[in-house]
């Protein structure tokens, strides 16, 4: 059977052999058949011609079938080869150098990102797809191979139509004719993008390994048995004292373990390399005994890696160290990687033990099938998993991260799933191979890194100083906060590197060169203390000149330079102005016509006074130096003064406020005080400017008293006119109408109704006129005095409103002038009216009390209150009237209200100005 199959593996020899055998058999058997059937010679000759024609037809058909059969096998074989090459991303090419025609394999176009095979593909098409940076090199290698008749080999990048960059590797050989002339060049092209990426990753991993090896704070030695050489890291050198050069010249084990038994044990541990930890007493280079724990592992090339921890100084932390060791040993054993393989034809599935460990299942008692694996997928990821799997069935591979729920614990972990579908020779899906890895910690770390990154960026952006980070070698800026750009006055997208920065910030060429030389020299010294510069002049984009202080912080192991900057323009200018004006300021202080004092806000002692203060207060300068700022305040004002001083310490300049001071002779004066922070002989003090407003206050009181007295007289006049004039007319009209009321029955019903309504309105007008007259000039004050008048007022409001109004007074034996009683009554009337109308209170308290010095009227409620700190708050007419009346009596008005806390109004009037007590 095999020989028969081999026969039909057609080639030129086989076809010739088949044709020869067929011809011989035809000649032998066809002549015998004609001789047996036909006896006539002429007729036999005629049939021999037909026989020849038939032979030609039969052999032609046979040759067609043989060639067609051969071509189909060739196409099938070619297709198989093309598909095999395509599966490993390889294609063939052959270029005829005479015709420039390029013959490529079936799937050659896929390597160049084309969606379908082009009708023609010549050398120029190939060059056009090469990355511009690689094109000349590839073309030169191609020409050199043809000219020198040596193999062609090149690695380069191409750019797909969609912009994707792929790495390619081409190899080829030159073909010659009999005369030794180069006729063509043929070879293969392979997509090595994954290989290049892998090599780059391996390179980075090697760099990472070297960095970890040198910087990890544990001892590591690597023993290579092929060259019998031990390599140690920096931690090993620092701990035991031997460098790699010294180790190459000594027997390290004999030096560390003088005791033969200990050396034998160490050799045994190294030979076993089972990852277990062992404790040893080790001698260092200085001869000191150190207690260390070592673990050894062996790689596939028999290289042994030893990991050591020096526990000499941390024996007291043995329990904690044991916990670390247990975690370390567990970390060695936990690969957190498993694999799954599923036969797509039979449905058979193979699952490694680690997959069961990840799922929290026992392999022996809870075997998994495909449905069981699907059930592990987290419900929130299940639909996405089905979508990705459906996409993988089309693309042939899957690479994604999902969550699974561990069996029995409901613990959610992240797994990285990588799957690849493999096909049989007929192109049908055969099986799926998958690798799963627990990446929960990676996800948590990524989330942590993202949070730290966001925190870092927010911190940098919100720093009160300018910060920028650039690469030391290239000068390119990788980070710059808004403050840095704002201080230098140039946008971020302009100062993108060191050269541009110097060009823009220092526009005068001579100054720029001098600054640049200085800065680069300081940076080149690699001494951080030199990398700080003060009073540097820069120019912004708008031409504004500024003064800055700058400081650089190098991070050499990361090739980074951190630059910080502070704008000190205002500070420099302020210092300059301060220096220029210090003399004028002192002269102004001493010669000012207004009293000025400087005191220490810490202990309130008076530090300095001017000549005007000495004259105004009557104290000598030496007497002032022995006093505090509180000593010039009346005793009753000192607590308030302390609070004011405490609040003013938080401000550079306080708002002017009114206060009372006491002179040396005991006279109390009214003053308006303004305070500000100053620096005096290098220390922070407060400057107080005093304006004596005693005479102004007395004049204001007289004016207010006159205004209120005039208002009261005008009220009395209007009240009298209402009572004697309009009131009498209304009363007479009312009496006349009352006298005819009995005769209105003669009128019709409509006119009777009009008469009654008019009479009622007239009676109401009489009543309103009398009430207005009483309000304008309440007689109750004159008749019964202030205390009973306010009591009657409280009773009236209590009766007409559903309110609890309490009233307390202690002034029955106090004689008060009529204007004081009348104004305090008006204040109480206004305050009660406002509280009843607007406060929505359930309780109002009214107090009229006296003490040794003052007469105090207070009205407080538990109503809704309002926010007096609101910028939109303005006192109403009622509050202004109360304040005016209080001021007219020489008193002061206090007002306090908070939302939801009610309102308090106080009018405090000095007794000794207006009263006589029995």
Coordinates of N, CA, C and O in Angstrom, one line a residue, residues 176-251:
X176 N 22.4 32.5 -8.5 CA 23.2 32.9 -9.6 C 22.9 32.0 -10.8 O 22.4 30.9 -10.6
X177 N 23.2 32.5 -12.0 CA 23.1 31.6 -13.2 C 24.4 30.9 -13.5 O 25.3 31.0 -12.7
X178 N 24.5 30.2 -14.6 CA 25.7 29.4 -14.9 C 26.9 30.3 -15.1 O 28.0 29.9 -14.9
X179 N 26.6 31.6 -15.5 CA 27.8 32.5 -15.7 C 28.2 33.2 -14.4 O 29.0 34.1 -14.4
X180 N 27.5 32.8 -13.3 CA 27.9 33.5 -12.0 C 27.3 34.8 -11.8 O 27.6 35.6 -10.9
X181 N 26.3 35.2 -12.6 CA 25.6 36.4 -12.5 C 24.4 36.3 -11.5 O 23.7 35.3 -11.5
X182 N 24.2 37.3 -10.7 CA 23.1 37.3 -9.8 C 21.8 37.5 -10.5 O 21.6 38.5 -11.2
X183 N 20.9 36.6 -10.4 CA 19.6 36.6 -11.1 C 18.4 36.9 -10.2 O 17.4 37.5 -10.6
X184 N 18.5 36.4 -9.0 CA 17.4 36.6 -8.0 C 17.9 36.5 -6.6 O 19.0 36.0 -6.4
X185 N 17.0 36.9 -5.7 CA 17.3 36.7 -4.3 C 16.0 36.3 -3.6 O 14.9 36.8 -3.9
X186 N 16.0 35.2 -2.8 CA 14.8 34.6 -2.2 C 15.1 34.5 -0.7 O 16.3 34.3 -0.2
X187 N 14.0 34.5 0.1 CA 14.2 34.3 1.5 C 12.8 34.3 2.2 O 11.8 34.1 1.6
X188 N 12.9 34.5 3.5 CA 11.7 34.6 4.4 C 11.7 35.9 5.1 O 12.7 36.6 5.3
X189 N 10.5 36.2 5.5 CA 10.2 37.4 6.4 C 9.4 36.9 7.6 O 8.4 36.2 7.4
X190 N 9.8 37.3 8.8 CA 9.1 36.9 10.0 C 8.8 38.1 10.9 O 9.6 39.0 11.1
X191 N 7.5 38.0 11.5 CA 7.1 39.0 12.4 C 7.7 38.7 13.8 O 7.3 37.7 14.4
X192 N 8.6 39.5 14.2 CA 9.3 39.2 15.5 C 8.9 40.2 16.6 O 9.7 40.5 17.5
X193 N 7.7 40.9 16.4 CA 7.3 41.9 17.4 C 7.3 41.4 18.8 O 7.8 42.0 19.7
X194 N 6.6 40.2 18.9 CA 6.5 39.6 20.3 C 7.9 39.3 20.8 O 8.2 39.4 22.0
X195 N 8.8 38.8 19.9 CA 10.2 38.4 20.4 C 10.9 39.7 20.8 O 11.6 39.7 21.9
X196 N 10.8 40.8 20.1 CA 11.5 42.0 20.5 C 10.9 42.5 21.8 O 11.7 43.0 22.7
X197 N 9.6 42.5 21.9 CA 8.9 42.9 23.2 C 9.4 42.1 24.3 O 9.7 42.6 25.4
X198 N 9.5 40.7 24.1 CA 10.0 39.8 25.1 C 11.4 40.1 25.5 O 11.8 40.1 26.7
X199 N 12.3 40.4 24.5 CA 13.7 40.7 24.7 C 13.8 42.0 25.5 O 14.6 42.1 26.5
X200 N 12.9 43.0 25.2 CA 13.0 44.2 26.0 C 12.5 44.0 27.4 O 13.1 44.5 28.3
X201 N 11.5 43.1 27.5 CA 11.0 42.8 28.9 C 12.1 42.1 29.7 O 12.3 42.4 30.9
X202 N 12.8 41.1 29.0 CA 13.8 40.4 29.7 C 15.0 41.3 30.1 O 15.6 41.2 31.1
X203 N 15.2 42.3 29.2 CA 16.3 43.3 29.5 C 15.9 44.1 30.7 O 16.7 44.3 31.6
X204 N 14.7 44.5 30.8 CA 14.2 45.3 31.9 C 14.2 44.4 33.2 O 14.6 44.9 34.3
X205 N 13.8 43.2 33.0 CA 13.8 42.3 34.2 C 15.2 42.0 34.7 O 15.5 42.0 35.9
X206 N 16.2 41.9 33.7 CA 17.6 41.7 34.1 C 18.1 42.9 34.9 O 18.8 42.8 35.9
X207 N 17.7 44.2 34.3 CA 18.1 45.4 35.0 C 17.5 45.5 36.4 O 18.1 45.9 37.4
X208 N 16.2 45.1 36.5 CA 15.5 45.1 37.8 C 16.2 44.1 38.7 O 16.4 44.4 39.9
X209 N 16.5 42.9 38.2 CA 17.2 41.9 39.0 C 18.5 42.5 39.6 O 18.8 42.3 40.8
X210 N 19.3 43.1 38.7 CA 20.6 43.6 39.2 C 20.4 44.7 40.2 O 21.1 44.8 41.2
X211 N 19.4 45.5 40.0 CA 19.1 46.6 41.0 C 18.7 46.1 42.3 O 19.1 46.5 43.3
X212 N 17.8 45.1 42.2 CA 17.3 44.5 43.4 C 18.4 43.7 44.1 O 18.6 43.8 45.4
X213 N 19.2 43.0 43.3 CA 20.3 42.3 43.9 C 21.3 43.2 44.7 O 21.7 42.8 45.8
X214 N 21.6 44.4 44.1 CA 22.5 45.3 44.8 C 21.9 46.1 45.9 O 22.6 46.4 46.9
X215 N 20.6 46.3 45.8 CA 20.0 47.2 46.8 C 19.1 46.6 47.8 O 18.7 47.2 48.8
X216 N 18.8 45.3 47.6 CA 17.9 44.6 48.6 C 18.7 44.5 49.9 O 19.9 44.2 50.0
X217 N 18.0 44.8 51.0 CA 18.7 44.8 52.3 C 18.9 43.5 53.0 O 18.9 43.3 54.2
X218 N 19.1 42.4 52.2 CA 19.4 41.1 52.7 C 20.6 40.6 51.9 O 20.9 41.0 50.8
X219 N 21.4 39.7 52.5 CA 22.6 39.1 51.9 C 22.2 38.1 50.8 O 21.3 37.3 51.1
X220 N 22.8 38.2 49.7 CA 22.6 37.2 48.6 C 23.9 36.8 48.0 O 24.8 37.7 47.8
X221 N 24.1 35.5 47.9 CA 25.3 35.0 47.2 C 24.8 34.1 46.1 O 23.8 33.4 46.2
X222 N 25.5 34.1 44.9 CA 25.2 33.3 43.8 C 26.4 32.5 43.4 O 27.5 33.0 43.2
X223 N 26.2 31.1 43.5 CA 27.3 30.2 43.2 C 27.1 29.5 41.9 O 26.1 28.9 41.6
X224 N 28.1 29.8 40.9 CA 28.0 29.2 39.6 C 29.0 28.0 39.6 O 30.3 28.2 39.6
X225 N 28.5 26.7 39.6 CA 29.4 25.6 39.6 C 30.3 25.4 38.4 O 31.3 24.8 38.5
X226 N 29.9 26.0 37.2 CA 30.7 25.8 36.0 C 32.0 26.5 36.1 O 33.0 26.0 35.7
X227 N 32.0 27.7 36.7 CA 33.3 28.4 36.9 C 33.8 28.4 38.3 O 34.8 29.0 38.6
X228 N 33.0 27.7 39.2 CA 33.4 27.6 40.6 C 33.6 29.0 41.2 O 34.6 29.3 41.8
X229 N 32.6 29.9 41.0 CA 32.7 31.3 41.4 C 31.5 31.7 42.2 O 30.4 31.3 41.9
X230 N 31.8 32.5 43.3 CA 30.7 33.0 44.1 C 30.6 34.6 43.9 O 31.7 35.2 44.0
X231 N 29.4 35.1 43.7 CA 29.2 36.5 43.6 C 28.3 36.9 44.7 O 27.3 36.2 45.0
X232 N 28.6 38.0 45.4 CA 27.8 38.5 46.5 C 27.3 39.9 46.3 O 27.9 40.6 45.5
X233 N 26.2 40.3 47.0 CA 25.7 41.6 46.8 C 26.2 42.6 47.8 O 27.0 42.2 48.7
X234 N 25.8 43.9 47.7 CA 26.3 44.9 48.6 C 26.0 44.6 50.1 O 26.8 44.9 50.9
X235 N 24.8 44.1 50.3 CA 24.4 43.8 51.7 C 25.4 42.8 52.3 O 25.7 42.9 53.5
X236 N 25.8 41.8 51.5 CA 26.7 40.8 52.0 C 28.1 41.4 52.3 O 28.7 41.2 53.4
X237 N 28.5 42.3 51.4 CA 29.8 43.0 51.6 C 29.8 43.8 52.9 O 30.7 43.8 53.7
X238 N 28.7 44.6 53.1 CA 28.6 45.4 54.3 C 28.5 44.7 55.5 O 28.9 45.1 56.6
X239 N 27.8 43.5 55.5 CA 27.6 42.7 56.7 C 28.8 41.9 57.1 O 29.3 41.9 58.3
X240 N 29.4 41.2 56.2 CA 30.6 40.3 56.5 C 31.9 40.9 56.2 O 33.0 40.4 56.6
X241 N 32.0 41.9 55.4 CA 33.2 42.6 55.2 C 34.0 42.3 53.9 O 34.9 43.0 53.5
X242 N 33.7 41.1 53.3 CA 34.5 40.7 52.1 C 33.8 41.3 50.8 O 32.6 41.2 50.7
X243 N 34.7 41.8 49.9 CA 34.2 42.2 48.7 C 34.3 41.1 47.7 O 34.9 40.0 47.9
X244 N 33.7 41.3 46.5 CA 33.7 40.2 45.5 C 35.2 39.9 45.0 O 35.5 38.8 44.8
X245 N 36.0 41.0 44.9 CA 37.4 40.8 44.6 C 38.1 39.9 45.6 O 38.9 39.0 45.2
X246 N 37.9 40.2 46.9 CA 38.5 39.4 47.9 C 38.0 38.0 48.0 O 38.8 37.0 48.2
X247 N 36.7 37.8 47.7 CA 36.2 36.4 47.8 C 36.8 35.6 46.7 O 36.9 34.4 46.9
X248 N 37.1 36.2 45.5 CA 37.7 35.4 44.4 C 39.0 34.8 44.8 O 39.5 33.9 44.1
X249 N 39.7 35.4 45.8 CA 41.0 34.9 46.2 C 41.1 34.1 47.4 O 42.2 33.7 47.8
X250 N 39.9 33.9 48.1 CA 40.0 33.1 49.3 C 39.0 32.0 49.3 O 38.1 31.9 48.4
X251 N 39.1 31.0 50.2 CA 38.1 30.0 50.4 C 37.0 30.6 51.4 O 37.2 30.6 52.6

